[in-house]
Tab-separated table of C-alpha atoms in Angstrom:
chain	number	residue	atom	x	y	z
Y	1	LYS	CA	0.300	-0.179	-0.104
Y	2	GLY	CA	2.945	2.247	1.070
Y	3	LYS	CA	4.731	1.942	-2.491
Y	4	SER	CA	1.390	2.209	-4.152
Y	5	ILE	CA	0.890	6.063	-2.257
Y	6	MET	CA	4.401	6.238	-3.326
Y	7	ALA	CA	4.263	5.675	-6.798
Y	8	ASN	CA	0.987	7.947	-7.089
Y	9	LEU	CA	2.978	10.458	-5.733
Y	10	LEU	CA	5.577	10.428	-7.845
Y	11	VAL	CA	2.915	10.341	-10.666
Y	12	ILE	CA	1.397	13.232	-9.599
Y	13	SER	CA	4.574	15.188	-8.854
Y	14	VAL	CA	5.506	14.247	-13.002
Y	15	LEU	CA	2.287	15.319	-13.977
Y	16	SER	CA	2.598	18.440	-12.288
Y	17	LEU	CA	5.938	19.617	-13.306
Y	18	LEU	CA	4.980	18.596	-16.864
Y	19	ILE	CA	2.091	20.219	-17.128
Y	20	GLY	CA	3.252	23.528	-14.937
Y	21	SER	CA	6.447	23.367	-17.620
Y	22	GLY	CA	3.760	23.695	-20.365
Y	23	PHE	CA	1.910	26.430	-18.523
Y	24	CYS	CA	5.082	28.662	-17.934
Y	25	CYS	CA	7.234	30.570	-20.394
Y	26	ASP	CA	10.801	30.156	-19.661
Y	27	GLN	CA	13.740	32.372	-21.607
Y	28	PRO	CA	10.900	34.196	-23.659
Y	29	SER	CA	12.085	36.115	-26.840
Y	30	VAL	CA	10.065	39.423	-27.685
Y	31	ASP	CA	9.939	41.461	-30.997
Y	32	SER	CA	7.544	44.399	-29.812
Y	33	SER	CA	6.129	47.438	-31.802
Y	34	TYR	CA	4.152	50.395	-30.464
Y	35	TYR	CA	1.756	53.258	-31.523
Y	36	THR	CA	0.778	56.655	-29.794
Y	37	SER	CA	-1.402	59.026	-30.858
Y	38	THR	CA	0.127	62.066	-31.407
Y	39	ASN	CA	-1.874	64.104	-33.486
Y	40	LEU	CA	-4.590	65.698	-31.397
Y	41	LYS	CA	-7.037	66.392	-34.044
Y	42	LEU	CA	-8.038	62.971	-34.248
Y	43	GLY	CA	-8.819	62.769	-30.507
Y	44	LYS	CA	-8.702	64.031	-27.087
Y	45	ASN	CA	-7.614	60.847	-25.632
Y	46	ALA	CA	-4.092	59.520	-26.082
Y	47	ALA	CA	-4.768	55.652	-27.470
Y	48	PHE	CA	-1.510	53.115	-26.632
Y	49	VAL	CA	-1.612	49.835	-28.998
Y	50	VAL	CA	1.602	47.396	-28.569
Y	51	GLU	CA	2.011	44.677	-30.782
Y	52	LEU	CA	4.549	41.695	-29.793
Y	53	THR	CA	5.274	38.069	-30.964
Y	54	VAL	CA	6.623	35.786	-27.936
Y	55	LYS	CA	8.471	32.905	-28.587
Y	56	CYS	CA	9.652	30.616	-25.825
Y	57	LYS	CA	12.705	28.686	-25.348
Y	58	ASN	CA	10.225	25.564	-23.948
Y	59	ASN	CA	7.906	25.936	-26.844
Y	60	VAL	CA	4.967	27.317	-24.618
Y	61	GLN	CA	1.763	27.764	-26.946
Y	62	ASP	CA	-1.279	30.025	-25.863
Y	63	LEU	CA	0.020	31.574	-23.361
Y	64	MET	CA	-2.132	34.019	-21.144
Y	65	LEU	CA	-0.393	37.478	-20.841
Y	66	TYR	CA	-1.789	40.548	-18.827
Y	67	ALA	CA	-0.185	44.050	-18.836
Y	68	ASP	CA	0.847	46.500	-16.518
Y	69	VAL	CA	0.886	49.795	-17.363
Y	70	ASN	CA	2.008	52.304	-14.456
Y	71	GLY	CA	-0.084	50.016	-12.041
Y	72	VAL	CA	-3.263	49.402	-13.776
Y	73	GLN	CA	-3.774	45.367	-15.378
Y	74	TYR	CA	-5.248	45.242	-19.176
Y	75	PRO	CA	-6.008	41.943	-20.970
Y	76	VAL	CA	-3.582	40.699	-23.534
Y	77	THR	CA	-5.131	39.501	-26.867
Y	78	LYS	CA	-3.644	36.837	-28.506
Y	79	SER	CA	-4.202	35.514	-32.081
Y	80	PRO	CA	-5.811	32.927	-33.309
Y	81	GLU	CA	-2.561	31.089	-34.798
Y	82	GLY	CA	0.866	32.092	-33.995
Y	83	ASN	CA	2.533	34.396	-30.774
Y	84	ASN	CA	1.389	37.511	-31.602
Y	85	TYR	CA	-0.041	39.126	-28.870
Y	86	GLN	CA	-1.450	43.273	-28.288
Y	87	VAL	CA	-3.069	45.172	-25.985
Y	88	SER	CA	-4.332	48.870	-26.298
Y	89	TRP	CA	-5.099	51.016	-24.136
Y	90	THR	CA	-6.357	55.490	-23.668
Y	91	ALA	CA	-5.677	57.828	-21.210
Y	92	LYS	CA	-6.692	61.531	-21.398
Y	93	ASN	CA	-4.378	63.893	-22.918
Y	94	LYS	CA	-3.597	65.603	-19.771
Y	95	LYS	CA	-2.780	62.648	-18.098
Y	96	SER	CA	-0.403	61.818	-20.806
Y	97	PRO	CA	2.611	63.997	-21.486
Y	98	ALA	CA	5.857	62.963	-23.145
Y	99	ALA	CA	6.984	60.165	-21.181
Y	100	LEU	CA	8.999	56.344	-21.490
Y	101	PHE	CA	6.342	53.683	-20.425
Y	102	ASP	CA	7.608	50.446	-18.635
Y	103	VAL	CA	5.201	47.867	-19.410
Y	104	LYS	CA	5.425	44.879	-17.610
Y	105	PHE	CA	4.240	42.005	-19.418
Y	106	PHE	CA	2.946	38.933	-16.821
Y	107	ASP	CA	1.741	35.351	-17.332
Y	108	GLU	CA	-0.834	33.984	-15.509
Y	109	SER	CA	0.919	33.381	-11.691
Y	110	GLY	CA	2.618	36.628	-11.821
Y	111	TYR	CA	-0.728	38.402	-12.433
Y	112	ASN	CA	-2.121	36.245	-9.747
Y	113	ALA	CA	1.276	37.118	-7.775
Y	114	LEU	CA	-0.017	41.028	-8.628
Y	115	LYS	CA	-2.858	40.744	-7.533
Y	116	LYS	CA	-2.318	39.452	-4.199
Y	117	ALA	CA	-0.007	42.374	-3.290
Y	118	ALA	CA	-2.339	44.722	-4.060
Y	119	ARG	CA	-4.509	43.059	-1.961
Y	120	ILE	CA	-1.994	42.691	1.027
Y	121	ASN	CA	-0.855	46.085	0.592
Y	122	GLN	CA	2.403	44.819	-0.762
Y	123	ASP	CA	4.808	46.795	-2.958
Y	124	ALA	CA	4.099	45.727	-6.663
Y	125	ASN	CA	7.648	45.949	-7.532
Y	126	THR	CA	8.579	43.210	-5.838
Y	127	VAL	CA	6.282	40.931	-8.442
Y	128	LYS	CA	8.958	39.860	-11.137
Y	129	PRO	CA	7.009	40.071	-14.534
Y	130	LEU	CA	7.436	37.736	-17.308
Y	131	PHE	CA	9.504	40.615	-19.397
Y	132	SER	CA	9.078	43.906	-20.123
Y	133	VAL	CA	8.539	46.529	-23.164
Y	134	ASP	CA	9.848	49.907	-23.230
Y	135	VAL	CA	7.043	52.507	-24.975
Y	136	LYS	CA	8.003	55.962	-25.666
Y	137	HIS	CA	4.882	58.649	-26.292
Y	138	HIS	CA	5.913	61.451	-27.528
Y	139	GLY	CA	3.158	63.623	-26.609
Y	140	MET	CA	0.346	65.003	-28.420
Y	141	SER	CA	0.145	68.326	-30.051
Y	142	SER	CA	-2.314	69.358	-32.903
Y	143	GLY	CA	0.253	70.861	-35.263
Y	144	PHE	CA	1.513	73.863	-36.467
Y	145	TRP	CA	-0.816	76.486	-36.680
Y	146	VAL	CA	-0.727	76.934	-40.438
Y	147	SER	CA	-1.842	74.019	-42.927
Y	148	SER	CA	0.629	72.651	-45.144
Y	149	GLU	CA	-1.352	72.815	-48.294
Y	150	LEU	CA	-1.912	75.982	-47.618
Y	151	ILE	CA	2.099	76.554	-47.534
Y	152	ALA	CA	2.525	74.800	-50.340
Y	153	LEU	CA	-0.436	76.718	-51.881
Y	154	ALA	CA	1.604	80.022	-51.108
Y	155	VAL	CA	4.914	78.742	-52.632
Y	156	ALA	CA	3.404	77.896	-55.133
Y	157	SER	CA	1.865	80.828	-56.068
Y	158	LEU	CA	4.844	82.775	-55.564
Y	159	ILE	CA	6.361	80.900	-57.700
Y	160	PHE	CA	4.069	81.518	-60.527
Y	161	TYR	CA	3.572	85.056	-59.814
Y	162	VAL	CA	7.409	85.557	-60.180
Y	163	VAL	CA	7.335	83.270	-63.720
Y	164	CYS	CA	4.251	85.391	-64.674
Y	165	ASN	CA	6.567	88.822	-63.979
Y	166	GLU	CA	9.027	87.402	-65.923
Y	167	ARG	CA	6.833	85.882	-69.059
Y	168	SER	CA	5.145	89.658	-69.013
Y	169	ALA	CA	8.150	90.884	-69.753
Y	170	VAL	CA	8.890	89.279	-72.475
Y	171	ILE	CA	6.026	88.984	-74.083
Y	172	SER	CA	5.259	93.096	-73.740
L	1	MET	CA	-5.398	71.767	-100.514
L	2	ALA	CA	-2.088	72.910	-98.878
L	3	PRO	CA	1.124	72.755	-100.887
L	4	LYS	CA	3.742	70.038	-100.404
L	5	SER	CA	6.567	71.099	-98.990
L	6	SER	CA	8.781	69.784	-101.610
L	7	ASN	CA	7.482	72.813	-103.421
L	8	PHE	CA	9.092	75.160	-100.700
L	9	SER	CA	12.675	75.861	-101.258
L	10	LYS	CA	15.844	74.939	-99.254
L	11	GLU	CA	15.750	78.613	-97.239
L	12	GLU	CA	11.674	78.377	-96.888
L	13	GLU	CA	11.926	75.096	-95.109
L	14	LEU	CA	14.731	76.479	-93.287
L	15	LEU	CA	12.802	79.215	-92.098
L	16	LEU	CA	9.448	77.245	-91.183
L	17	GLN	CA	11.833	74.801	-89.200
L	18	ASP	CA	13.444	77.968	-87.354
L	19	PHE	CA	9.981	79.439	-87.096
L	20	GLY	CA	7.663	77.180	-87.465
L	21	ARG	CA	5.065	75.292	-85.176
L	22	ASP	CA	6.256	71.856	-85.235
L	23	LEU	CA	9.055	70.756	-82.850
L	24	SER	CA	12.525	69.514	-84.015
L	25	ARG	CA	13.001	65.755	-82.764
L	26	LYS	CA	15.270	66.375	-80.044
L	27	SER	CA	12.820	69.837	-78.692
L	28	SER	CA	10.123	67.089	-78.842
L	29	VAL	CA	11.751	64.748	-76.470
L	30	ILE	CA	12.744	67.169	-73.746
L	31	PHE	CA	9.109	68.263	-73.846
L	32	TYR	CA	7.856	64.700	-73.646
L	33	VAL	CA	10.253	63.644	-70.746
L	34	HIS	CA	9.328	66.780	-68.988
L	35	ALA	CA	5.518	66.711	-69.416
L	36	LEU	CA	5.903	63.066	-68.071
L	37	PHE	CA	7.952	63.978	-65.320
L	38	VAL	CA	5.476	66.746	-63.749
L	39	SER	CA	2.818	64.509	-64.568
L	40	ALA	CA	4.259	61.673	-62.380
L	41	ILE	CA	4.920	64.150	-59.329
L	42	PRO	CA	0.845	64.114	-58.269
L	43	LEU	CA	1.444	60.377	-57.614
L	44	TRP	CA	3.710	60.630	-54.797
L	45	LEU	CA	1.125	63.409	-53.715
L	46	PHE	CA	-1.822	61.132	-53.601
L	47	ASN	CA	0.085	58.203	-52.414
L	48	ARG	CA	1.460	59.810	-49.191
L	49	ILE	CA	-1.579	62.302	-48.098
L	50	HIS	CA	-4.899	60.496	-49.600
L	51	GLN	CA	-2.899	57.484	-49.097
L	52	MET	CA	-4.082	55.636	-52.359
L	53	GLU	CA	-1.925	52.633	-52.911
L	54	MET	CA	0.781	52.635	-55.882
L	55	LEU	CA	-0.392	49.167	-56.829
L	56	ASP	CA	-4.006	48.869	-56.353
L	57	ASN	CA	-4.217	52.351	-58.385
L	58	ALA	CA	-1.589	51.191	-61.465
L	59	ILE	CA	-3.865	51.487	-64.335
L	60	LEU	CA	-5.463	54.845	-63.194
L	61	PHE	CA	-2.420	56.281	-62.134
L	62	VAL	CA	-0.871	55.761	-65.594
L	63	ILE	CA	-4.062	56.347	-68.235
L	64	GLY	CA	-4.134	59.459	-65.274
L	65	THR	CA	0.098	60.648	-66.151
L	66	ILE	CA	-0.309	59.700	-69.977
L	67	PHE	CA	-2.588	61.954	-70.146
L	68	SER	CA	-2.085	64.433	-68.448
L	69	ALA	CA	1.270	64.231	-70.000
L	70	TYR	CA	0.050	65.180	-73.448
L	71	PHE	CA	-1.661	68.203	-72.843
L	72	VAL	CA	0.879	69.315	-70.757
L	73	ALA	CA	2.923	68.545	-73.876
L	74	LEU	CA	0.932	70.380	-75.941
L	75	ALA	CA	1.057	72.913	-73.574
L	76	TYR	CA	4.768	73.777	-74.015
L	77	LYS	CA	4.993	74.077	-77.518
L	78	ASN	CA	1.853	76.063	-77.457
L	79	ASN	CA	3.907	78.661	-74.822
L	80	LYS	CA	7.240	78.420	-76.768
L	81	PHE	CA	6.040	79.281	-80.018
L	82	GLU	CA	4.525	82.186	-78.553
L	83	LEU	CA	7.226	83.292	-76.649
L	84	LYS	CA	9.997	82.492	-78.874
L	85	HIS	CA	9.419	85.473	-81.539
L	86	LYS	CA	9.293	88.091	-78.720
L	87	ILE	CA	12.237	86.670	-77.204
L	88	ALA	CA	14.411	86.628	-80.412
L	89	GLN	CA	13.032	90.030	-81.025
L	90	LYS	CA	14.362	91.124	-77.840
L	91	ARG	CA	17.687	89.298	-78.162
L	92	SER	CA	18.023	91.124	-81.746
L	93	ASP	CA	20.218	93.656	-80.946
L	94	GLY	CA	22.445	91.726	-78.375
L	95	VAL	CA	23.319	88.917	-80.429
L	96	ALA	CA	24.542	91.125	-83.539
L	97	ALA	CA	26.247	93.112	-81.040
L	98	GLU	CA	27.788	89.916	-79.226
L	99	LEU	CA	28.810	88.479	-82.805
L	100	ASN	CA	30.335	91.694	-84.146
L	101	ALA	CA	32.449	91.681	-81.088
L	102	LYS	CA	33.760	88.064	-81.558
L	103	MET	CA	34.852	88.424	-85.087
L	104	SER	CA	37.672	90.538	-85.605
L	105	GLU	CA	38.026	93.177	-88.216
L	106	THR	CA	39.935	91.322	-91.066
L	107	GLU	CA	36.901	88.105	-90.294
L	108	SER	CA	34.405	91.235	-90.418
L	109	LYS	CA	35.680	92.205	-93.898
L	110	LYS	CA	36.198	88.900	-95.555
L	111	ILE	CA	32.424	87.996	-94.615
L	112	SER	CA	29.532	89.455	-96.984
L	113	LYS	CA	26.910	91.476	-95.329
L	114	LYS	CA	23.939	88.778	-96.205
L	115	GLU	CA	26.451	85.958	-94.561
L	116	LYS	CA	26.946	87.985	-91.403
L	117	ASP	CA	23.117	88.562	-91.358
L	118	GLU	CA	22.565	84.497	-91.449
L	119	ARG	CA	25.107	83.935	-88.395
L	120	ILE	CA	23.029	86.780	-86.473
L	121	LEU	CA	19.124	85.099	-87.571
L	122	TRP	CA	21.012	81.198	-86.489
L	123	ARG	CA	22.346	82.699	-83.086
L	124	LYS	CA	19.117	84.647	-82.607
L	125	ASN	CA	17.461	81.474	-83.362
L	126	GLU	CA	18.960	79.179	-81.261
L	127	ILE	CA	19.015	81.214	-78.202
L	128	ALA	CA	15.460	82.048	-78.973
L	129	GLU	CA	14.738	78.542	-78.981
L	130	ALA	CA	16.375	77.773	-75.147
L	131	GLU	CA	15.155	80.141	-73.622
L	132	SER	CA	11.524	79.996	-74.717
L	133	MET	CA	11.747	76.177	-74.245
L	134	GLN	CA	12.977	76.749	-71.008
L	135	LEU	CA	10.986	79.322	-70.247
L	136	ALA	CA	7.760	77.886	-71.221
L	137	VAL	CA	8.058	74.714	-69.443
L	138	PHE	CA	8.948	77.123	-66.222
L	139	TYR	CA	5.784	78.376	-66.731
L	140	THR	CA	3.727	76.033	-67.593
L	141	ASN	CA	5.087	73.610	-64.976
L	142	SER	CA	3.712	75.923	-61.975
L	143	LEU	CA	0.870	76.903	-63.900
L	144	PHE	CA	-0.342	73.094	-63.950
L	145	LEU	CA	1.026	72.232	-59.973
L	146	ILE	CA	-0.681	75.292	-58.856
L	147	LEU	CA	-4.152	74.212	-60.525
L	148	LEU	CA	-3.811	70.793	-59.010
L	149	ILE	CA	-2.636	71.966	-55.466
L	150	LEU	CA	-5.255	74.170	-55.780
L	151	SER	CA	-8.300	71.782	-57.149
L	152	SER	CA	-6.745	68.316	-55.176
L	153	PHE	CA	-6.834	69.775	-51.715
L	154	PHE	CA	-8.978	73.253	-51.807
L	155	PHE	CA	-12.145	72.748	-53.944
L	156	PHE	CA	-12.526	68.810	-53.887
L	157	LYS	CA	-10.670	68.318	-51.118
L	158	SER	CA	-13.981	66.444	-49.437
L	159	TYR	CA	-14.100	63.520	-52.694
L	160	SER	CA	-12.662	60.373	-52.138
L	161	PRO	CA	-8.966	59.622	-53.029
L	162	MET	CA	-10.069	58.125	-56.628
L	163	PRO	CA	-12.682	60.804	-57.994
L	164	ASN	CA	-10.123	63.421	-56.594
L	165	TYR	CA	-7.237	62.383	-58.515
L	166	ILE	CA	-9.580	62.345	-61.804
L	167	ILE	CA	-10.861	65.442	-61.599
L	168	SER	CA	-7.887	67.171	-60.716
L	169	MET	CA	-5.683	65.587	-62.968
L	170	VAL	CA	-7.685	66.210	-66.104
L	171	GLY	CA	-8.943	69.618	-64.261
L	172	ALA	CA	-5.474	70.747	-63.997
L	173	SER	CA	-3.591	69.805	-67.444
L	174	SER	CA	-7.035	70.654	-69.689
L	175	ILE	CA	-6.879	73.874	-68.186
L	176	THR	CA	-3.059	74.686	-68.384
L	177	GLY	CA	-3.917	72.962	-71.988
L	178	LEU	CA	-6.356	75.261	-73.055
L	179	LEU	CA	-4.267	78.557	-71.785
L	180	SER	CA	-1.712	77.620	-73.813
L	181	THR	CA	-3.925	78.072	-77.124
L	182	SER	CA	-4.699	81.480	-76.183
L	183	SER	CA	-2.558	84.584	-77.989
L	184	GLN	CA	-1.851	88.059	-76.496
L	185	LYS	CA	-2.120	90.267	-79.352
């Protein structure tokens, strides 16, 4: 009976290791790109989008990720095929000046640890993220007060005026 | 029916060639190359600003560019013809002075007055040809581009990109060609 219990424990521990390693990403390599809105004319809120491809050394598929931006967590969506992920969020323009955002990504266990730290008022920085991505936001502006087509028209008009004068001098 | 060119004397043919509306082969090539280049410039505008994809609208762009190039080249030709005579008249005294200064006294005595006049005429024609071509190209290009900017970014700003391109290119090139047919008396 003792031997059977030991065997069961061994099987359970091996299974746990196998299952656990299947959901933990080992040494992730991340390829990321991001977009932040800079044109105030398009909207009053700043929009941020981070797209990334995550490859784990242990070839984990269907990884659940969560992003943490300045203490606020956002779910990360995954594409149906491949390891492409995307997270997006918005912020009011007044609260999002030009800044460098450190976007931390957590897997499920990291996210749970983060939530636990928040519940027991522990410092969230003690929870180590799976990886992080730097997002540089240049700030939002409404651009130059004169539109570019008006400048182009002014320059073209000036050139046309000069050439018309030249032509009139010849024809007269 | 107009008489065929074989009825003209050699001198008359030379005069027609120099002062006629027809262009030499070299001038035609220069004009058409310039016209194609100027007509292709708006492609960059419509691709970058109006977000029209080059490959998706390739056929439209090719037809539009060729259509515009034809009318712009026509405008070049008409403007050049109008300007050449005026420039030749203005440069007449200067060219005569230049050639007289270049020729030494002995050489001047050897050459007959007729030959001297022919040289002056040839030089005057050469200068008028070059200057009229450059001024015609400059004037036509600036007129075409200002019409294009006005139509594409102001008058038809709210139109979707494809009709905007068609109307702007056809309008700008047609008006440029049409205005070149007018003559000042």
